[in-house]
Amino acid sequence: MRTVFEKPDAIALVAEVFRECGYEGASISTITARTRLSKGSLYHFFPGGKEQMAAEVLAHVDAWFAREIFVPLETAEPHQAIAQMWTAVEDYFRSGKRICLIGAFALDETRDRFAKPIRSYFERWTNALEAALTRNGTPAGDGRQLAEDAIASIQGALVLARAMADETIFERSLGRMRLRLASHAT
Amino acid sequence: MRTVFEKPDAIALVAEVFRECGYEGASISTITARTRLSKGSLYHFFPGGKEQMAAEVLAHVDAWFAREIFVPLETAEPHQAIAQMWTAVEDYFRSGKRICLIGAFALDETRDRFAKPIRSYFERWTNALEAALTRNGTPAGDGRQLAEDAIASIQGALVLARAMADETIFERSLGRMRLRLASHAT
DNA sequence: CATCGTATAGACCGATCGGTTTAGTAACGC
DNA sequence: GCGTTACTAAACCGATCGGTCTATACGATG
């Protein structure tokens, strides 16, 4: 039997395994088992092995957020860009059933391996949100803090939703944060 | 050469390794290397192996939070108990340089292994904080949401602080949340 | 149809995994 | 001093780790 994959498919499949298992928890054999890609295919696409797989997965996630969230926040009409951010986030994390791979990598020592992409992902997100809030009329001093609160809320809600196995927590938490951001505009 | 340990010391040492590496990332040999406990000692204290080590570490963390935070929130004068919670949290996580082991375990599949302790830790915390807020005069409907927001903020701030390698984020985020809780009392 | 490059399957490798066993050494009750 | 218990050190085990390699299947191009 022989199934043919393309590299973009491979990245998406591998991403899901890292998301579920973490970097250390995702062994090559669990990756082959869950993605149905053989070792040969994996090392064909990612000659650099597990580290390259994770690096490309991080880049792939970052690119998605850049396209759907960061760029709109940076360039589009702020009110609409912020609204789009909330729907994109809710959609992406599937009510907290899916976690933030980059946030998860940040917690243990795999952070050191991928420090730069992890850091720039969160920095770009907070900077972009702060800029959009400011353009939207949020008072000067409040923008930075609200942006940090919003992104921390998202990350924290993911932890809580998984820990308590309760999807409603994620949506409720996001709903409240969305209102807080809106209420600080002029 | 021979060094003698007691089990409580062993638990605290092993806890730090799990905190830094995660469950899967903490191999027995990294544990022996970082704790200076030999395999013999480890399996003497924890005959159930790695899983027992993690289970006892989780119980140890839970006991600390119960003593320093949950019980005060549940039984002591609410205003003071909430103040004590914030100082205990800031102290425990060392300005975000230390992460929440239980939150980190919740993110990947190790959650399934320790679902019960993880869940009950967060449930007790939110319930205790909600009860204290209510006793402190927070309007009926707001208590639950504020409690969830506060704990999610803490978890999220830990992610952000580590991701951006910026300790100030944790303290600023906690400072804001503390004010929000206080401002909702009567 | 022949050929050639791309991609897949899976045997195979040394190293490390979690865990067991054996052989102790120190501290304490008597 | 003598046994017993509590604890440690390290050799050792099969399984699994990340990674390599060979063989082959397939689509595109001639």
Coordinates of C-alpha atoms (C1' of nucleotides) in Angstrom, one line a residue:
Chain A
M1 CA 0.0 0.0 0.0
R2 CA 1.2 3.5 -0.8
T3 CA -0.3 6.9 0.0
V4 CA 1.1 10.1 -1.4
F5 CA 1.3 13.3 0.7
E6 CA 2.4 16.8 -0.1
K7 CA 4.6 18.7 2.2
P8 CA 1.9 21.2 3.3
D9 CA -0.4 18.3 4.3
A10 CA 2.5 16.8 6.2
I11 CA 3.1 20.0 8.2
A12 CA -0.5 20.2 9.2
L13 CA -0.6 16.6 10.3
V14 CA 2.6 16.8 12.2
A15 CA 1.4 20.0 13.8
E16 CA -1.5 18.3 15.3
V17 CA 0.7 15.6 16.9
F18 CA 3.0 18.2 18.5
R19 CA -0.1 20.0 19.7
E20 CA -1.5 16.9 21.4
C21 CA 1.7 15.5 22.8
G22 CA 4.2 18.4 23.1
Y23 CA 7.7 18.4 21.7
E24 CA 9.2 15.7 23.9
G25 CA 6.0 13.7 24.1
A26 CA 5.8 13.4 20.3
S27 CA 8.1 10.6 19.4
I28 CA 8.9 9.8 15.8
S29 CA 6.9 6.6 16.1
T30 CA 3.8 8.3 17.5
I31 CA 4.1 10.8 14.7
T32 CA 4.3 8.1 12.0
A33 CA 1.4 6.2 13.7
R34 CA -0.9 9.2 13.9
T35 CA -0.1 10.9 10.6
R36 CA 0.2 7.7 8.6
L37 CA 3.4 9.1 7.2
S38 CA 6.2 6.6 7.2
K39 CA 9.6 7.4 8.5
G40 CA 10.9 7.6 5.0
S41 CA 8.3 10.3 4.1
L42 CA 9.0 12.3 7.2
Y43 CA 12.7 12.4 6.8
H44 CA 12.3 13.1 3.1
F45 CA 10.2 16.2 3.9
F46 CA 12.2 17.1 7.0
P47 CA 15.8 16.0 6.6
G48 CA 16.6 17.9 9.8
G49 CA 14.5 15.5 11.8
K50 CA 12.2 16.3 14.7
E51 CA 13.7 19.7 15.3
Q52 CA 13.0 20.8 11.7
M53 CA 9.5 19.3 11.9
A54 CA 8.8 21.5 14.9
A55 CA 10.5 24.5 13.4
E56 CA 8.4 24.3 10.3
V57 CA 5.3 23.7 12.3
L58 CA 5.9 26.8 14.3
A59 CA 6.5 28.8 11.2
H60 CA 3.3 27.4 9.7
V61 CA 1.2 28.4 12.8
D62 CA 2.9 31.8 12.8
A63 CA 2.0 32.3 9.2
W64 CA -1.6 31.5 9.8
F65 CA -1.9 34.0 12.6
A66 CA 0.0 36.6 10.6
R67 CA -2.4 36.3 7.8
E68 CA -5.7 36.0 9.8
I69 CA -4.9 38.2 12.7
F70 CA -1.7 40.2 12.9
V71 CA -1.8 41.8 9.4
P72 CA -5.4 42.9 9.8
L73 CA -4.7 44.3 13.3
E74 CA -1.7 46.2 11.8
T75 CA -3.3 47.6 8.7
A76 CA -7.0 47.2 8.5
E77 CA -9.8 49.3 10.1
P78 CA -9.2 48.6 13.8
H79 CA -12.8 47.9 15.0
Q80 CA -13.3 45.3 12.3
A81 CA -9.8 43.8 12.7
I82 CA -10.4 43.3 16.4
A83 CA -13.7 41.7 15.7
Q84 CA -12.1 39.4 13.2
M85 CA -9.4 38.5 15.7
W86 CA -12.0 37.2 18.2
T87 CA -13.8 35.1 15.7
A88 CA -10.5 33.8 14.3
V89 CA -9.3 32.9 17.8
E90 CA -12.5 31.2 18.7
D91 CA -12.5 29.3 15.5
Y92 CA -8.8 28.3 15.6
F93 CA -8.8 26.9 19.1
R94 CA -12.2 25.2 18.7
S95 CA -13.6 26.3 21.9
G96 CA -10.5 25.4 23.8
K97 CA -10.4 21.8 22.6
R98 CA -7.3 22.7 20.7
I99 CA -4.4 24.4 22.5
C100 CA -1.9 26.9 21.5
L101 CA 1.2 25.0 20.3
I102 CA 3.4 28.0 20.7
G103 CA 2.2 28.8 24.2
A104 CA 2.7 25.1 25.2
F105 CA 6.2 25.1 23.8
A106 CA 7.0 28.2 25.9
L107 CA 6.3 26.5 29.2
D108 CA 9.0 23.8 29.3
E109 CA 12.6 23.7 28.2
T110 CA 11.7 23.3 24.5
R111 CA 11.3 27.0 24.8
D112 CA 15.1 27.4 24.7
R113 CA 15.2 25.5 21.4
F114 CA 12.7 27.7 19.7
A115 CA 13.1 30.9 21.7
K116 CA 13.1 33.3 18.8
P117 CA 9.9 32.2 16.9
I118 CA 8.1 31.8 20.2
R119 CA 9.0 35.3 21.4
S120 CA 8.3 37.0 18.1
Y121 CA 4.9 35.4 17.8
F122 CA 3.7 36.8 21.1
E123 CA 5.5 40.1 20.6
R124 CA 4.0 40.7 17.2
W125 CA 0.5 39.8 18.5
T126 CA 0.6 42.2 21.5
N127 CA 2.2 45.0 19.4
A128 CA -0.4 44.5 16.7
L129 CA -3.3 44.5 19.1
E130 CA -2.0 47.5 21.0
A131 CA -1.7 49.4 17.8
A132 CA -5.2 48.5 16.7
L133 CA -6.6 49.5 20.1
T134 CA -4.9 52.8 20.0
R135 CA -6.1 53.5 16.5
N136 CA -9.6 52.5 17.7
G137 CA -9.6 55.2 20.3
T138 CA -8.4 53.4 23.4
P139 CA -6.6 55.9 25.7
A140 CA -2.8 56.0 25.3
G141 CA -1.8 54.3 28.5
D142 CA -4.4 51.6 28.4
G143 CA -3.6 50.0 25.0
R144 CA -0.5 48.0 26.0
Q145 CA -2.1 46.7 29.2
L146 CA -5.3 45.7 27.5
A147 CA -3.4 43.9 24.7
E148 CA -1.4 41.9 27.2
D149 CA -4.5 41.1 29.2
A150 CA -6.3 39.9 26.2
I151 CA -3.6 37.6 25.0
A152 CA -2.9 36.3 28.5
S153 CA -6.6 35.7 28.9
I154 CA -6.7 33.6 25.8
Q155 CA -3.7 31.5 26.9
G156 CA -5.0 31.1 30.4
A157 CA -8.4 30.2 29.2
L158 CA -6.9 27.4 27.1
V159 CA -5.2 26.0 30.2
L160 CA -8.3 26.2 32.3
A161 CA -10.6 24.8 29.6
R162 CA -8.4 21.7 29.2
A163 CA -7.7 21.3 32.9
M164 CA -11.4 21.3 33.8
A165 CA -12.4 19.6 30.6
D166 CA -15.1 22.3 30.2
E167 CA -15.4 23.9 26.8
T168 CA -17.7 26.6 28.0
I169 CA -14.9 28.2 30.0
F170 CA -13.0 29.2 26.9
E171 CA -16.0 30.8 25.2
R172 CA -17.2 32.6 28.3
S173 CA -13.7 33.9 29.1
L174 CA -13.3 35.2 25.5
G175 CA -16.7 36.8 25.6
R176 CA -15.8 38.8 28.7
M177 CA -12.4 39.9 27.3
R178 CA -14.0 41.0 24.0
L179 CA -16.4 43.2 26.0
R180 CA -13.6 44.7 28.0
L181 CA -11.7 45.6 24.9
A182 CA -14.7 47.1 23.3
S183 CA -15.6 49.2 26.4
H184 CA -12.3 50.9 26.4
A185 CA -12.7 52.5 22.9
T186 CA -13.9 56.0 22.6
Chain B
M1 CA 30.5 8.8 48.2
R2 CA 27.1 8.7 49.7
T3 CA 24.5 11.4 50.3
V4 CA 21.4 10.8 52.3
F5 CA 18.0 12.3 51.3
E6 CA 14.6 12.2 52.9
K7 CA 11.5 11.7 50.9
P8 CA 10.1 15.3 51.3
D9 CA 13.4 16.6 49.9
A10 CA 13.2 14.1 47.0
I11 CA 9.7 15.3 46.1
A12 CA 10.7 18.9 46.1
L13 CA 13.8 18.2 43.9
V14 CA 11.9 16.0 41.5
A15 CA 9.1 18.6 41.3
E16 CA 11.5 21.2 40.0
V17 CA 12.7 18.9 37.2
F18 CA 9.2 18.2 36.1
R19 CA 8.5 21.9 36.2
E20 CA 11.4 22.6 33.9
C21 CA 11.1 19.7 31.5
G22 CA 7.5 18.6 31.6
Y23 CA 6.5 15.0 32.2
E24 CA 7.8 13.5 28.9
G25 CA 10.8 15.7 28.8
A26 CA 11.9 14.7 32.3
S27 CA 13.7 11.4 31.7
I28 CA 14.9 9.3 34.6
S29 CA 18.5 10.1 33.8
T30 CA 17.9 13.9 33.7
I31 CA 16.1 13.5 37.0
T32 CA 19.1 11.7 38.5
A33 CA 21.5 14.2 37.0
R34 CA 19.7 17.3 38.3
T35 CA 18.6 16.0 41.7
R36 CA 21.8 14.1 42.5
L37 CA 19.5 11.3 43.6
S38 CA 20.6 7.9 42.1
K39 CA 18.2 5.6 40.4
G40 CA 18.3 3.4 43.5
S41 CA 17.1 6.2 45.7
L42 CA 14.4 7.3 43.3
Y43 CA 12.9 3.8 43.0
H44 CA 13.3 3.4 46.7
F45 CA 11.1 6.4 47.4
F46 CA 8.9 5.9 44.3
P47 CA 8.5 2.2 43.6
G48 CA 5.8 3.1 41.0
G49 CA 8.4 4.8 38.9
K50 CA 8.0 8.0 37.0
E51 CA 4.2 8.0 37.2
Q52 CA 4.3 7.8 41.0
M53 CA 6.9 10.6 41.1
A54 CA 4.7 12.9 39.1
A55 CA 1.6 11.9 41.1
E56 CA 3.3 12.7 44.4
V57 CA 4.7 15.9 43.0
L58 CA 1.2 17.0 42.0
A59 CA -0.1 16.1 45.4
H60 CA 2.7 18.1 47.0
V61 CA 1.9 21.2 44.9
D62 CA -1.8 20.8 45.6
A63 CA -1.1 20.6 49.3
W64 CA 1.0 23.7 49.3
F65 CA -1.8 25.7 47.5
A66 CA -4.4 24.2 49.8
R67 CA -2.6 25.4 52.8
E68 CA -1.4 28.8 51.6
I69 CA -4.4 29.8 49.4
F70 CA -7.4 27.5 49.2
V71 CA -8.1 27.1 52.9
P72 CA -7.7 30.8 53.7
L73 CA -10.0 31.7 50.8
E74 CA -12.5 29.1 52.0
T75 CA -12.5 30.0 55.7
A76 CA -10.6 33.2 56.6
E77 CA -11.7 36.8 56.4
P78 CA -12.2 37.3 52.6
H79 CA -10.4 40.6 52.1
Q80 CA -7.3 39.4 53.8
A81 CA -7.4 35.9 52.3
I82 CA -7.5 37.4 48.8
A83 CA -4.6 39.7 49.6
Q84 CA -2.7 36.7 50.9
M85 CA -3.5 34.8 47.7
W86 CA -1.8 37.5 45.5
T87 CA 1.3 37.6 47.6
A88 CA 1.5 33.8 47.8
V89 CA 1.1 33.5 44.0
E90 CA 3.7 36.2 43.3
D91 CA 6.0 34.5 45.7
Y92 CA 5.5 31.0 44.4
F93 CA 5.9 31.7 40.8
R94 CA 8.9 33.9 41.3
S95 CA 7.7 36.7 39.0
G96 CA 6.9 34.2 36.3
K97 CA 10.4 32.6 36.3
R98 CA 8.7 29.5 37.7
I99 CA 5.7 28.0 35.9
C100 CA 2.6 26.2 37.1
L101 CA 3.4 22.5 36.9
I102 CA -0.3 21.6 37.0
G103 CA -1.2 24.0 34.3
A104 CA 1.6 22.8 32.1
F105 CA 0.5 19.1 32.6
A106 CA -3.0 20.2 31.5
L107 CA -1.9 21.2 28.1
D108 CA -0.6 18.0 26.5
E109 CA -1.7 14.4 26.8
T110 CA -0.1 13.9 30.2
R111 CA -3.4 15.5 31.3
D112 CA -5.2 12.3 30.6
R113 CA -2.8 10.5 33.0
F114 CA -3.5 12.9 35.9
A115 CA -6.9 14.2 34.9
K116 CA -8.4 14.0 38.4
P117 CA -5.8 15.9 40.4
I118 CA -5.4 18.5 37.7
R119 CA -9.1 19.1 37.5
S120 CA -9.7 19.3 41.2
Y121 CA -6.8 21.7 41.7
F122 CA -8.3 24.3 39.4
E123 CA -11.9 23.6 40.5
R124 CA -11.0 24.1 44.1
W125 CA -9.1 27.2 43.4
T126 CA -11.9 28.8 41.4
N127 CA -14.6 27.7 43.8
A128 CA -12.7 29.0 46.8
L129 CA -11.9 32.4 45.1
E130 CA -15.5 32.8 44.1
A131 CA -16.7 32.1 47.6
A132 CA -14.3 34.6 49.1
L133 CA -15.3 37.2 46.5
T134 CA -19.0 36.7 47.3
R135 CA -18.4 36.9 51.1
N136 CA -16.4 40.1 50.4
G137 CA -19.4 41.8 48.8
T138 CA -18.9 41.1 45.1
P139 CA -22.3 41.0 43.4
A140 CA -23.8 37.5 43.0
G141 CA -23.4 37.1 39.3
D142 CA -19.9 38.5 39.1
G143 CA -18.0 36.3 41.5
R144 CA -17.7 33.2 39.3
Q145 CA -16.5 35.1 36.3
L146 CA -14.0 37.2 38.2
A147 CA -12.6 34.1 39.8
E148 CA -12.2 32.4 36.4
D149 CA -10.7 35.5 35.0
A150 CA -8.2 35.8 37.8
I151 CA -6.9 32.3 37.6
A152 CA -6.8 32.3 33.8
S153 CA -4.9 35.6 34.0
I154 CA -2.3 34.0 36.2
Q155 CA -1.9 31.0 33.9
G156 CA -1.8 33.2 30.8
A157 CA 0.7 35.6 32.4
L158 CA 3.0 32.7 33.1
V159 CA 2.9 31.6 29.5
L160 CA 3.5 35.2 28.2
A161 CA 6.3 35.9 30.7
R162 CA 8.2 32.8 29.7
A163 CA 7.5 33.2 26.0
M164 CA 8.8 36.8 26.0
A165 CA 11.4 36.2 28.6
D166 CA 10.2 39.3 30.4
E167 CA 9.5 39.0 34.1
T168 CA 7.8 42.3 34.4
I169 CA 4.8 41.0 32.4
F170 CA 3.9 38.7 35.2
E171 CA 3.9 41.2 37.9
R172 CA 2.1 43.9 35.9
S173 CA -0.6 41.4 34.8
L174 CA -1.1 40.3 38.4
G175 CA -1.2 43.9 39.6
R176 CA -4.0 44.7 37.2
M177 CA -6.0 41.6 38.1
R178 CA -5.7 42.4 41.8
L179 CA -7.1 45.8 41.2
R180 CA -10.0 44.4 39.2
L181 CA -10.9 42.0 42.0
A182 CA -10.7 44.7 44.6
S183 CA -12.8 47.2 42.6
H184 CA -15.7 44.7 42.4
A185 CA -16.2 44.5 46.2
T186 CA -18.8 46.6 47.9
Chain C
dC1 C1' 7.6 2.1 -23.6
dA2 C1' 11.9 3.4 -21.2
dT3 C1' 13.7 6.3 -18.0
dC4 C1' 14.3 9.1 -14.3
dG5 C1' 13.2 11.8 -10.2
dT6 C1' 10.2 12.0 -6.3
dA7 C1' 8.2 9.9 -2.6
dT8 C1' 7.0 5.7 0.3
dA9 C1' 7.7 1.6 3.1
dG10 C1' 10.1 -0.5 6.6
dA11 C1' 14.5 -3.0 8.1
dC12 C1' 18.1 -1.5 10.6
dC13 C1' 21.5 1.2 13.8
dG14 C1' 23.6 2.9 18.2
dA15 C1' 22.0 5.5 22.1
dT16 C1' 18.8 6.2 25.5
dC17 C1' 14.5 5.1 27.6
dG18 C1' 12.0 3.5 32.1
dG19 C1' 12.7 0.0 35.2
dT20 C1' 15.0 -4.1 38.0
dT21 C1' 18.5 -6.3 40.5
dT22 C1' 22.5 -6.9 43.1
dA23 C1' 25.7 -5.4 46.3
dG24 C1' 26.5 -2.9 49.2
dT25 C1' 27.1 1.3 53.2
dA26 C1' 25.6 4.1 57.0
dA27 C1' 22.6 4.8 61.2
dC28 C1' 20.1 2.9 65.0
dG29 C1' 18.0 -0.4 68.6
dC30 C1' 19.7 -3.6 71.5
Chain D
dG1 C1' 29.3 -5.6 69.0
dC2 C1' 25.5 -7.2 66.2
dG3 C1' 21.7 -7.5 63.6
dT4 C1' 18.2 -4.9 61.2
dT5 C1' 16.5 -1.5 58.6
dA6 C1' 16.9 2.5 55.5
dC7 C1' 19.0 4.1 52.0
dT8 C1' 22.4 4.5 47.9
dA9 C1' 25.3 3.1 43.9
dA10 C1' 25.7 1.2 39.6
dA11 C1' 25.5 -2.8 36.5
dC12 C1' 22.1 -4.6 33.8
dC13 C1' 17.6 -5.5 31.0
dG14 C1' 14.3 -5.3 27.1
dA15 C1' 11.9 -1.7 24.7
dT16 C1' 11.9 2.5 22.5
dC17 C1' 14.3 6.5 21.1
dG18 C1' 15.8 9.6 16.9
dG19 C1' 17.9 8.8 12.7
dT20 C1' 19.9 6.2 8.4
dC21 C1' 19.6 3.3 4.6
dT22 C1' 18.0 0.3 0.9
dA23 C1' 14.5 -1.1 -2.0
dT24 C1' 10.6 -0.1 -4.5
dA25 C1' 6.4 2.2 -6.3
dC26 C1' 4.7 5.8 -9.0
dG27 C1' 4.0 10.0 -12.1
dA28 C1' 6.1 12.9 -15.4
dT29 C1' 8.8 13.4 -19.4
dG30 C1' 11.1 11.6 -23.4

